[in-house]
Coordinates of C-alpha atoms in Angstrom, one line a residue:
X1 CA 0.0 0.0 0.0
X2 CA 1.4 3.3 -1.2
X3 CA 1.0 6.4 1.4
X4 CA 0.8 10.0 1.7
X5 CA 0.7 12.7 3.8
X6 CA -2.4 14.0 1.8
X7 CA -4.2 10.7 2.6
X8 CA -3.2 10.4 6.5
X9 CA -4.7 13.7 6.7
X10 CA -2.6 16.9 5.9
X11 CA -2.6 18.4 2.8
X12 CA 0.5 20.6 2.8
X13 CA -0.9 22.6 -0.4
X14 CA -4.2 23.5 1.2
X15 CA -2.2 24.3 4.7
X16 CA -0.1 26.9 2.4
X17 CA -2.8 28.2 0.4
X18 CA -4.1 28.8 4.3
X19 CA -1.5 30.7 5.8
X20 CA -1.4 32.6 2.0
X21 CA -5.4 33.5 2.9
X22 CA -4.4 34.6 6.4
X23 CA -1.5 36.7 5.8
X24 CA -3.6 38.8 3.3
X25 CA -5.8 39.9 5.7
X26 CA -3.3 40.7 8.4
X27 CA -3.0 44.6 7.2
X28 CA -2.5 46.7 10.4
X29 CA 1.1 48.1 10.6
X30 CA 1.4 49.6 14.4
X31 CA 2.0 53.1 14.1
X32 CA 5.0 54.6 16.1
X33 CA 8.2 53.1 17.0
X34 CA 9.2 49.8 17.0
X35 CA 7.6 48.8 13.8
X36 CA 8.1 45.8 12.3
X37 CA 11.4 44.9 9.9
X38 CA 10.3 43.3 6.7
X39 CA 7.4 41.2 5.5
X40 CA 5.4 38.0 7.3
X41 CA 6.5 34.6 6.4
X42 CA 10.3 34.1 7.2
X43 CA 11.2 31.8 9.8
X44 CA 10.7 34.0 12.5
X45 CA 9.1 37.8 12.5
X46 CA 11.5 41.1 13.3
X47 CA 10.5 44.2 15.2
X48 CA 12.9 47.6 15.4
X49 CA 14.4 48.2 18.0
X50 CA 16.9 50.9 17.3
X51 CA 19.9 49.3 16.2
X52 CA 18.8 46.4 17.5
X53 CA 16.2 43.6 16.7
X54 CA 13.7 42.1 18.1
X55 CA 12.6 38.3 17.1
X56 CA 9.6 36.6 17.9
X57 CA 8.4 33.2 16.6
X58 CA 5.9 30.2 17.8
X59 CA 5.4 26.6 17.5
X60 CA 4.6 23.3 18.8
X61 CA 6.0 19.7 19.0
X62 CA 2.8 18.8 17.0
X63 CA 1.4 15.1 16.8
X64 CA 4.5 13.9 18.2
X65 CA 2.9 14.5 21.2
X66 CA 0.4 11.3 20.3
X67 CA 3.7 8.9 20.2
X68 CA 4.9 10.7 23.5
X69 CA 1.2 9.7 25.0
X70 CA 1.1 6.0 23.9
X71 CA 4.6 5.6 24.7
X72 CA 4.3 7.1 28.3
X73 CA 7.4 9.2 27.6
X74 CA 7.3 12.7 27.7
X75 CA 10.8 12.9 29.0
X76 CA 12.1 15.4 25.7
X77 CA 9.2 16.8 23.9
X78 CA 10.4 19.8 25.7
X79 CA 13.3 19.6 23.8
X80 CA 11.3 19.5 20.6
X81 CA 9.4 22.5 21.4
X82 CA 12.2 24.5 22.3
X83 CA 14.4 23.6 19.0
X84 CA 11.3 24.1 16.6
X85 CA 11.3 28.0 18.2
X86 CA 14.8 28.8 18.4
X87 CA 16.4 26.7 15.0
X88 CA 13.5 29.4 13.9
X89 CA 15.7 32.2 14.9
X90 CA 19.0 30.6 13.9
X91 CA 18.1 30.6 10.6
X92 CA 18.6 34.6 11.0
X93 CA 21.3 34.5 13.4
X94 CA 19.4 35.9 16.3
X95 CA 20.0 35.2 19.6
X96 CA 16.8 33.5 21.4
X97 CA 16.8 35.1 24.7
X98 CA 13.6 34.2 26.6
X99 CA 10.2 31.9 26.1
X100 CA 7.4 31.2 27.3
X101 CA 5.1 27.3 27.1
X102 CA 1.8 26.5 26.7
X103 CA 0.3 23.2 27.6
X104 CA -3.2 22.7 26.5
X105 CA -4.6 19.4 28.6
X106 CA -8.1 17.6 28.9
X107 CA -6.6 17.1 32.3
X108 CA -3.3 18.1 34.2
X109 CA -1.4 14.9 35.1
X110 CA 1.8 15.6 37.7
X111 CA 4.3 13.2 36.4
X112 CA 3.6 14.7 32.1
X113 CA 4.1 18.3 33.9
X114 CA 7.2 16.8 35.8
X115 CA 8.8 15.3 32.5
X116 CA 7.5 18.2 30.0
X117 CA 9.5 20.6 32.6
X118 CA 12.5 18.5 32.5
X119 CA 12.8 18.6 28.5
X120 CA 11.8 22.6 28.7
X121 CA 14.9 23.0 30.5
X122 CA 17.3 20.8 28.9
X123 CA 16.0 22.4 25.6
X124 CA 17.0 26.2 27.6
X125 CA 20.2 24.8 28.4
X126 CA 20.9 23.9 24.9
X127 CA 20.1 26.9 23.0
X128 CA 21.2 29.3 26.0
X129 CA 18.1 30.8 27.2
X130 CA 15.6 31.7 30.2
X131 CA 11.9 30.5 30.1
X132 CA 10.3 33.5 31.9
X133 CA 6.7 32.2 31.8
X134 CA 3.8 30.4 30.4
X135 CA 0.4 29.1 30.4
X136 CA -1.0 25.9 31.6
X137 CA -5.1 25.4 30.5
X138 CA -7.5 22.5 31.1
X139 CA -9.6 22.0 28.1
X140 CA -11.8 19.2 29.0
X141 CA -14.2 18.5 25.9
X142 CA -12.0 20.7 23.7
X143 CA -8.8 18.8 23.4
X144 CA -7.8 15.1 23.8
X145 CA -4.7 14.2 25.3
X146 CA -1.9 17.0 25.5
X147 CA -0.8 19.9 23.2
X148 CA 2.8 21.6 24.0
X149 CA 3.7 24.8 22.3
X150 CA 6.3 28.1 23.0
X151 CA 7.0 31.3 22.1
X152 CA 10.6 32.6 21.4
X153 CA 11.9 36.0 22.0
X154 CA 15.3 36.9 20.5
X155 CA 17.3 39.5 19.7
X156 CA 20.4 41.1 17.0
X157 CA 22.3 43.8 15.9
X158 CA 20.1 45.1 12.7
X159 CA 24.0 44.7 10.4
X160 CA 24.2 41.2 11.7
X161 CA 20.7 39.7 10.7
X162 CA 20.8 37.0 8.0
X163 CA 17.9 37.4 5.7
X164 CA 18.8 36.1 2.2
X165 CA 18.6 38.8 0.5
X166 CA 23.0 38.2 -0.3
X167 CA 22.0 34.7 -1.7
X168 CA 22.8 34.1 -5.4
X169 CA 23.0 31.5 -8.2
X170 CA 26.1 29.3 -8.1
X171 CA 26.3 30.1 -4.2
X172 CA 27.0 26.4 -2.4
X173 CA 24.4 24.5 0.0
X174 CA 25.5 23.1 3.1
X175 CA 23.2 20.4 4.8
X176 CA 23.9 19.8 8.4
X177 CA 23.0 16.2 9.8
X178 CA 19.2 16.0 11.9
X179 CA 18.7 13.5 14.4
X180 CA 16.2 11.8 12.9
X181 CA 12.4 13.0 12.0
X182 CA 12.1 15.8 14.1
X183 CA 9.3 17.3 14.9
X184 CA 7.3 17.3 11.3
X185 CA 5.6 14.9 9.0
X186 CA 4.1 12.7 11.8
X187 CA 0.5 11.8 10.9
X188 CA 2.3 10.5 8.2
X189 CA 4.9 8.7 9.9
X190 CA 2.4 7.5 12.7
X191 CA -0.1 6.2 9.9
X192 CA 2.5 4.1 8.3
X193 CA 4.1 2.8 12.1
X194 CA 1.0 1.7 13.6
X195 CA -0.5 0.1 10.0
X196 CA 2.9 -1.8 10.2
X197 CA 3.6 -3.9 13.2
X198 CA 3.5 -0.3 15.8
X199 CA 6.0 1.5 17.6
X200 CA 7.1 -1.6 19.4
X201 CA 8.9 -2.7 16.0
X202 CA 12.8 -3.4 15.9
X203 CA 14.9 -1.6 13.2
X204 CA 18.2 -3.0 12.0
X205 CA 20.5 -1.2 15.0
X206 CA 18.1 -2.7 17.4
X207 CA 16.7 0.9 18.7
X208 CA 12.4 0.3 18.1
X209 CA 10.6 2.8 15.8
X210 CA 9.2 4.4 19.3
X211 CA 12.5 5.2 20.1
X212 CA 13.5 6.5 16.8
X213 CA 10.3 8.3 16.7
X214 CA 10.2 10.1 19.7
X215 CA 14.2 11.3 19.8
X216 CA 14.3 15.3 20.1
X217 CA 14.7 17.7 17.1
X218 CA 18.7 19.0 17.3
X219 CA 19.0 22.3 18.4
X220 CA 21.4 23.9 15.9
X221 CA 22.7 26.6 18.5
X222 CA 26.3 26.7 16.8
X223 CA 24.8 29.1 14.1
X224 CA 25.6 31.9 16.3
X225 CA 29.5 31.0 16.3
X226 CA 29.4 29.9 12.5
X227 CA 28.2 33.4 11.6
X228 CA 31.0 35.1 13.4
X229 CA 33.7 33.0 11.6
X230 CA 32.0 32.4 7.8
X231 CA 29.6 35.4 5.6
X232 CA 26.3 33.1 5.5
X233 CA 24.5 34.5 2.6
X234 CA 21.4 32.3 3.7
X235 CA 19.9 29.2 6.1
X236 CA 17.2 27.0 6.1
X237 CA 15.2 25.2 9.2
X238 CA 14.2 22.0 7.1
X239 CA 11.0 21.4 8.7
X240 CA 6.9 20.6 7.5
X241 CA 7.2 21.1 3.4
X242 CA 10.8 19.7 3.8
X243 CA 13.0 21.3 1.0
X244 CA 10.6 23.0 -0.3
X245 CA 11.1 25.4 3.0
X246 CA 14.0 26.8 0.8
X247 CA 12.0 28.4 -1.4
X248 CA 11.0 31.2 1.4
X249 CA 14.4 32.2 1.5
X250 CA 14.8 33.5 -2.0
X251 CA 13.6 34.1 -5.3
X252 CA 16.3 31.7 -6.4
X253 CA 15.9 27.9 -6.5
X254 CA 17.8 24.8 -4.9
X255 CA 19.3 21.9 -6.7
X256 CA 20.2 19.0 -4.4
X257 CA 22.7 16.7 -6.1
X258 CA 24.5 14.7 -3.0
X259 CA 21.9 15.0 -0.2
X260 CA 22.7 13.4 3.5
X261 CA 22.2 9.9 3.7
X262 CA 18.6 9.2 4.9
X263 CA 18.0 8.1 8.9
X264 CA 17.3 4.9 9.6
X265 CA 14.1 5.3 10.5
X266 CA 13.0 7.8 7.2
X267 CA 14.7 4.9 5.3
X268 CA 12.3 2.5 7.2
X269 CA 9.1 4.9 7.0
X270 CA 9.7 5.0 3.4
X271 CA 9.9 1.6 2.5
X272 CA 6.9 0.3 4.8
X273 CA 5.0 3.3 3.5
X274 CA 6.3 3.2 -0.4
X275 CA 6.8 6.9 -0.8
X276 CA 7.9 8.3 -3.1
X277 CA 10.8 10.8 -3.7
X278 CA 8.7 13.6 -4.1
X279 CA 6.3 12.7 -1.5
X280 CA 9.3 12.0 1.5
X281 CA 11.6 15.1 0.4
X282 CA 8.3 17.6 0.8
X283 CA 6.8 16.1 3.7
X284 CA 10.3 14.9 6.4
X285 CA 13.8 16.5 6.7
X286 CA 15.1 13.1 5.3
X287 CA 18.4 13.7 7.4
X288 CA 19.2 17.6 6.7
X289 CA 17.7 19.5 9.2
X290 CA 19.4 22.6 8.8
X291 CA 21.2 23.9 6.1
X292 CA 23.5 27.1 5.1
X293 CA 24.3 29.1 1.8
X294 CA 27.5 30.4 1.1
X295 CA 29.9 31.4 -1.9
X296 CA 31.5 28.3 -3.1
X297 CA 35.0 29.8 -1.5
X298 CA 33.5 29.5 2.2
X299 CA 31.9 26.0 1.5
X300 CA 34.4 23.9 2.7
X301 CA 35.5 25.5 5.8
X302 CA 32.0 25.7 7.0
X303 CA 32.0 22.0 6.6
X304 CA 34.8 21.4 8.8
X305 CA 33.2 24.0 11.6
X306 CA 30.0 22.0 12.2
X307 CA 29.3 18.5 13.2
X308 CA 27.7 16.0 10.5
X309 CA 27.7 18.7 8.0
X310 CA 28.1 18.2 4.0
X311 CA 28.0 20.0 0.8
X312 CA 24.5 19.0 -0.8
X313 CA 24.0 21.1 -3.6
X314 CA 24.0 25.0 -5.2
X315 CA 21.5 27.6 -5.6
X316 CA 20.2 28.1 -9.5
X317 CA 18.5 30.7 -11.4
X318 CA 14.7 29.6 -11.5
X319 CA 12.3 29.8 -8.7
X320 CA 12.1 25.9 -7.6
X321 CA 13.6 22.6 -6.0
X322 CA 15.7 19.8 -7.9
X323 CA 16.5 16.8 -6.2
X324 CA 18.9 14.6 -8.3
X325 CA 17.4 16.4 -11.4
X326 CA 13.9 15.7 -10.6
X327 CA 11.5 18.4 -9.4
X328 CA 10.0 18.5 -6.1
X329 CA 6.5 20.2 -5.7

């Protein structure tokens, strides 16, 4: 049986052609200082703040929460939250600084609050910041099971921002290694596990697709350093749409010629669910989580500055994403 994301339940062209309809209708520019820098639908949004910059940017750890629950583990979710905020602000090279949670829950249990903490502050440790608040509601009739989500504050000199806007054809394309699925694609992924022998299954290294599912999205805090030591014309936070997330960095396109070798469990996911190419490169990260752009004289040495990175491909003239030749849409 073939799968797809469309089919388990998201439909990642209707989801855009959403956010397109929302944005449109967002009009209202505040009026005084402090305004905001730029246009909605980067990563992460900027305000002015003198020479400064503000950064603010929100997400959750999404139906991974549903493999947390039946697993009884919610031990790094936290972690998942934190990185799918601040790998946000990375990709700019800003600084997160402070966040805030929210837990939606039909009902608060001690021992989730007690492990959800514990990955919320492994996931501060990691990316270097305080968790100054949040927001715990009980939802009974409205939600079912547990919903985690954050909000990131960060902050950068304006001259040190990383926008795209220096990215260019024949520029190279750095992938950097994820840790395995993330924090994206799972009603897919959870579709095809529990139509195929559940999470309790063992993959080739021994580790069960539980496991494999439910490890934490990487935190790619070494951006900061990297931008102090290499001119990053661009970067990308490969999450839901996969490589097609590189088209909201520029007008340019993407060919990927020598991607990262696949996960095991993508590789698994794949073959149980027989997806294709097309269907697995705009749906998972398929091993590159992150990824920078940089003249072709600066490629190598990033490579040898960050851990598990490669050179995967080159940015081209036309607006749209080549994998091996082959389109991805």
């Amino acid at each position: 049986m073939a799968y797809s994301y469309k089919d388990a339940g998201v439909d990642i062209d209707l989801e855009a052609d959403g956010v397109k309809s929302l944005i449109k209708v967002l009009s209202y520019k505040r009026v005084g200082n402090h305004g905001m820098v730029g246009d909605v639908g980067h990563f992460a949004g900027l305000i002015d703040f003198g020479d400064k910059v503000l950064s603010l940017c929100t997400d959750g750890v999404g139906t991974k929460m549903k493999i947390a629950d039946d697993l009884k583990d919610w031990s790094t979710v936290g972690i998942d939250c934190m990185a799918m905020n601040v790998n946000d602000m990375f990709v700019m090279n800003v600084e997160p600084i402070a966040f805030v949670d929210y837990i939606a829950t039909e009902g608060i249990s001690r021992e989730q609050m007690i492990q959800i903490g514990k990955g919320l502050n492994e996931g501060a440790r990691l990316a270097n910041l305080n968790i100054v608040g949040g927001e715990t509601a009980t939802l009974k009739g409205m939600i079912n099971g547990l919903d985690l989500a954050g909000t990131c504050l960060g902050v950068q000199e304006k001259d040190k921002v990383v926008t795209g806007e220096k990215v260019k054809p024949g520029d190279v394309i750095v992938g950097v290694a994820s840790t395995g699925v993330h924090s994206n694609g799972y009603t897919l992924a959870r579709k095809v596990a529990e139509e195929n022998g559940g999470y309790s299954v063992k993959l080739p290294s021994g580790r069960t697709v539980g496991e494999a599912l439910i490890t934490p999205t990487r935190i790619y805090s070494e951006v900061l350093d990297v931008c102090k030591k290499i001119d990053v014309h661009g970067m990308c936070h490969v999450t839901g749409g996969g490589l097609l997330n590189f088209l909201r960095i520029t007008h340019y396109g993407f060919s990927f010629d020598t991607p990262i070798e696949v996960p095991e469990i993508l590789k698994w996911i794949a073959e149980k669910g027989a997806l294709s190419a097309n269907e697995l490169y705009r749906t998972f990260n398929m091993g590159m989580g992150f990824a920078y752009i940089v003249d072709a004289k600066d490629a190598e040495k990033l490579v040898g500055l960050v851990d598990g990175a490669k050179i995967v491909g080159k940015v081209i003239e036309e607006h749209k994403v080549l994998l091996k030749g082959e389109e991805i849409n």
